[in-house]
Short mmCIF file of C-alpha atoms and ligand atoms in Angstrom, two decimals:
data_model
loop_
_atom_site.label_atom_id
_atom_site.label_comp_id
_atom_site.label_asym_id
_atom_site.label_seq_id
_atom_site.Cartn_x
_atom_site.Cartn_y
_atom_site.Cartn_z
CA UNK A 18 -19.35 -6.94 1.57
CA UNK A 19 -16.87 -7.91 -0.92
CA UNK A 20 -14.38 -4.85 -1.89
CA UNK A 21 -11.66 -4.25 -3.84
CA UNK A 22 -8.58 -2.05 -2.20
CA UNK A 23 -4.99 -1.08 -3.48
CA UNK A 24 -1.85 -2.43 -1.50
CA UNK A 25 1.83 -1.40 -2.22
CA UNK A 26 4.44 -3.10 -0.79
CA UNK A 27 6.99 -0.28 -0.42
CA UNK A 28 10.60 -0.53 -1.71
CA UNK A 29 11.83 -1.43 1.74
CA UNK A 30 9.55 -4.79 1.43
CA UNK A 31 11.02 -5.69 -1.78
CA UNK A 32 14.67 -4.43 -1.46
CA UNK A 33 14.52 -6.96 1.43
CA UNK A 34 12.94 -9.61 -0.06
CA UNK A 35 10.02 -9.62 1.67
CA UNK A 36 7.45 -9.52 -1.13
CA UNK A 37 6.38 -13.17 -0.76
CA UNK A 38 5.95 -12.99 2.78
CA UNK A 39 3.69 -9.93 2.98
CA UNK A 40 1.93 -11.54 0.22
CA UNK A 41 1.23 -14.73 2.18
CA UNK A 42 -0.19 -13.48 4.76
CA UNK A 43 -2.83 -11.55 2.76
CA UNK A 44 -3.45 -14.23 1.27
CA UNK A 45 -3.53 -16.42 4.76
CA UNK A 46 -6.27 -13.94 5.90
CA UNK A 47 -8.54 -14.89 2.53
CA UNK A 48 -7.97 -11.98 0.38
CA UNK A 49 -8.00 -12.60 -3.84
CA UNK A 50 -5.11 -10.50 -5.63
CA UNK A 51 -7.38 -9.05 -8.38
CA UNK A 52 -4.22 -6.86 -10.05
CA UNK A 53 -0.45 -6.94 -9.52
CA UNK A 54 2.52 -4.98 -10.56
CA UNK A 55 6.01 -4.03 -10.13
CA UNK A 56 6.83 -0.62 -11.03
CA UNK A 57 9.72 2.56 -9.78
CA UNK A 58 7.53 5.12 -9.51
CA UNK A 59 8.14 8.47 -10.79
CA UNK A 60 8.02 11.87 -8.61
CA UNK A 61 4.86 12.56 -10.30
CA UNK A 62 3.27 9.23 -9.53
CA UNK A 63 3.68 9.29 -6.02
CA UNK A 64 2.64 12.85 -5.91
CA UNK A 65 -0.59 11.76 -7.10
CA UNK A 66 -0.84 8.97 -4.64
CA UNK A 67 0.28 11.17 -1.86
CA UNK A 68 -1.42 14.14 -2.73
CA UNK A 69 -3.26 14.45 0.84
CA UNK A 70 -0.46 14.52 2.40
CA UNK A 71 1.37 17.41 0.49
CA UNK A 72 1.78 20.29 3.32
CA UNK A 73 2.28 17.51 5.82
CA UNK A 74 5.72 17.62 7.44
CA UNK A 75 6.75 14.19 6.58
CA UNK A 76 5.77 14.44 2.50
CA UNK A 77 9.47 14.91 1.42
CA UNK A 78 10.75 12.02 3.79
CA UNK A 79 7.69 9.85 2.38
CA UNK A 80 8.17 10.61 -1.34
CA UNK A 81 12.28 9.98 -1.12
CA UNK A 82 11.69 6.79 -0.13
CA UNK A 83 8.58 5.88 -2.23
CA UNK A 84 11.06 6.67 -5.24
CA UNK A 85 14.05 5.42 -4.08
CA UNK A 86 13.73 1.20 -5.68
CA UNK A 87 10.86 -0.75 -6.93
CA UNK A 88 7.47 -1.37 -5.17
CA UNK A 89 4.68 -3.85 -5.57
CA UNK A 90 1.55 -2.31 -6.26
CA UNK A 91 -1.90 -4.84 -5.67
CA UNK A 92 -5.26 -5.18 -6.29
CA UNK A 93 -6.89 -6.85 -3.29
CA UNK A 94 -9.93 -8.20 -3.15
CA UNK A 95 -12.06 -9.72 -0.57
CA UNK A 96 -14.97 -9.54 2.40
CA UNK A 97 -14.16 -5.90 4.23
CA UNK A 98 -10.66 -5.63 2.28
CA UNK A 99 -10.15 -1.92 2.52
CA UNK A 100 -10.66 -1.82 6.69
CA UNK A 101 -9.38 -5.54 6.79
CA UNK A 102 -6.04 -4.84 4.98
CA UNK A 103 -5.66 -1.42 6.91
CA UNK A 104 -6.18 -3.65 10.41
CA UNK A 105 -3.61 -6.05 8.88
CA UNK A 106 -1.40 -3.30 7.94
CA UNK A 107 -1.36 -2.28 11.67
CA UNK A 108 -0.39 1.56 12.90
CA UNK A 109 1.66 3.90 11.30
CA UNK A 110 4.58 3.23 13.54
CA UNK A 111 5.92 0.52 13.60
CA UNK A 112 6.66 0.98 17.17
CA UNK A 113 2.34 1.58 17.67
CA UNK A 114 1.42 -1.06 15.65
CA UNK A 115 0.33 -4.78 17.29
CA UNK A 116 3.18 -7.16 16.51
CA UNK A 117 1.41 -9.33 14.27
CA UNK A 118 0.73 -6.87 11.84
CA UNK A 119 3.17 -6.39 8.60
CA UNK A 120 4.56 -3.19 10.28
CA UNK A 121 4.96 -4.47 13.87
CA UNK A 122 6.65 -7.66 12.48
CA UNK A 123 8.63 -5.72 9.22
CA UNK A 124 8.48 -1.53 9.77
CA UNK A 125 11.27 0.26 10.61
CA UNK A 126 10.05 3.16 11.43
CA UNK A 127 7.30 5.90 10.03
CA UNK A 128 8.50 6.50 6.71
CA UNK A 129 10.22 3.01 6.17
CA UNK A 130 7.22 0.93 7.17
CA UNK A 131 7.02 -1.96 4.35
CA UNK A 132 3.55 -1.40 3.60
CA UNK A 133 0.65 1.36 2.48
CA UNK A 134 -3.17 0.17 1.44
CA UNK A 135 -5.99 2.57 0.88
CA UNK A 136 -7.81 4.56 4.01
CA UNK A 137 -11.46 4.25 2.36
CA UNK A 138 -13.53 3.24 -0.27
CA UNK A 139 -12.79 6.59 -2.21
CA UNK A 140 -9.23 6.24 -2.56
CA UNK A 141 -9.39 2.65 -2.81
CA UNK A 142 -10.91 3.56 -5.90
CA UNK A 143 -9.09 6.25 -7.15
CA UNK A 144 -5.69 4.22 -6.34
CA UNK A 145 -6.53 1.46 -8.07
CA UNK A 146 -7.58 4.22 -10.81
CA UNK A 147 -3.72 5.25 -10.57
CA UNK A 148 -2.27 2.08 -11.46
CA UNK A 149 -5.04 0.13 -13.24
CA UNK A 150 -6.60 -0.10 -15.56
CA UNK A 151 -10.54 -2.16 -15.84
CA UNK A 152 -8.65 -4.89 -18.40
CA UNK A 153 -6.25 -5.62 -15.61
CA UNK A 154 -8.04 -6.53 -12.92
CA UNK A 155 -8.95 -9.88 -12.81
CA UNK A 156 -12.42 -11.03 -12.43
CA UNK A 157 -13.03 -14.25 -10.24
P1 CMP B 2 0.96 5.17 4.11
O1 CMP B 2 -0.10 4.20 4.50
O2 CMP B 2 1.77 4.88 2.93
O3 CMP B 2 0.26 6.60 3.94
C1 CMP B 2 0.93 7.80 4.17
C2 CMP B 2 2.31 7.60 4.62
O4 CMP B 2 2.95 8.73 5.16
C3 CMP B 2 2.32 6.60 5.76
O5 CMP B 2 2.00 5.33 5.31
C4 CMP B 2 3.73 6.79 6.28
O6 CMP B 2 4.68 6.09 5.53
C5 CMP B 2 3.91 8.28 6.09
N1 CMP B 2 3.67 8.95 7.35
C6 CMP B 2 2.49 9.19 7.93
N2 CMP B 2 2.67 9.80 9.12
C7 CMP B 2 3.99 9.94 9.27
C8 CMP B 2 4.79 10.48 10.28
N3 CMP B 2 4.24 11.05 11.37
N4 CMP B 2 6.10 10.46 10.11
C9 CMP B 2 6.64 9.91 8.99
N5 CMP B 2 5.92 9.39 7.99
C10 CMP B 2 4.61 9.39 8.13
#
């Protein structure tokens, strides 16, 4: 089934200049980019994207890096995109996750882990709500 699922490269990707290379490979595996954007997100922004994840040990590490430069924030589209991407995205850890996933090949560790993409179809939807709106997502 064709889906649509949001993908931010995190500021560690693009402070390294990795963009294009993440990019390719979604691309490589057949994936569309519906929507794209380069934004610093504020506090509040990644509050709301994070939200889940408030009383969670690792929030403060994960939103002082998720503010600290610019990330990429896409609409991907494609056959199985939201479990496809997450499989693509590999583990977590970088140190978990198979080596030819992004984080195997680019994480650093936990927090710094080049890459985030939506864990089902409703917060695929209400990420791409976040950051989208319907006149910016491109229709193929
Ligand atoms: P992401 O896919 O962006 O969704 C939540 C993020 O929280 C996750 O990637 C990690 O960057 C971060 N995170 C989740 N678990 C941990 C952990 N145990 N330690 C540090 N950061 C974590």
């Amino acid at each position: 089934m064709s889906e649509r699922t949001l993908v931010m490269l995190k500021p560690d990707t693009v402070a390294r200049g990795l963009v294009g290379r993440v990019i390719q490979r979604i691309e490589d595996r057949g994936f569309r980019i519906a929507g794209l954007k380069i934004l610093r997100l504020t506090y509040e922004q990644t509050f709301e994207l994070y939200r889940i994840h408030e009383k969670k040990p690792f929030f403060n590490d994960l939103v002082s890096h998720i503010t600290s430069g610019a990330v990429i924030v896409i609409v991907v589209e494609g056959l199985n995109a939201i479990t496809a991407m997450r499989q693509l995205a590999g583990s977590t850890n970088p140190l978990e996750a198979d080596l030819g996933s992004v984080r195997g090949t680019f994480g650093l560790n936990g927090t710094i882990n080049a890459i985030h993409t939506a864990d089902g179809l409703e917060n695929a939807k209400r990420e791409i709500g976040l950051f989208f709106g319907l006149d910016e997502i491109v229709k193929y």
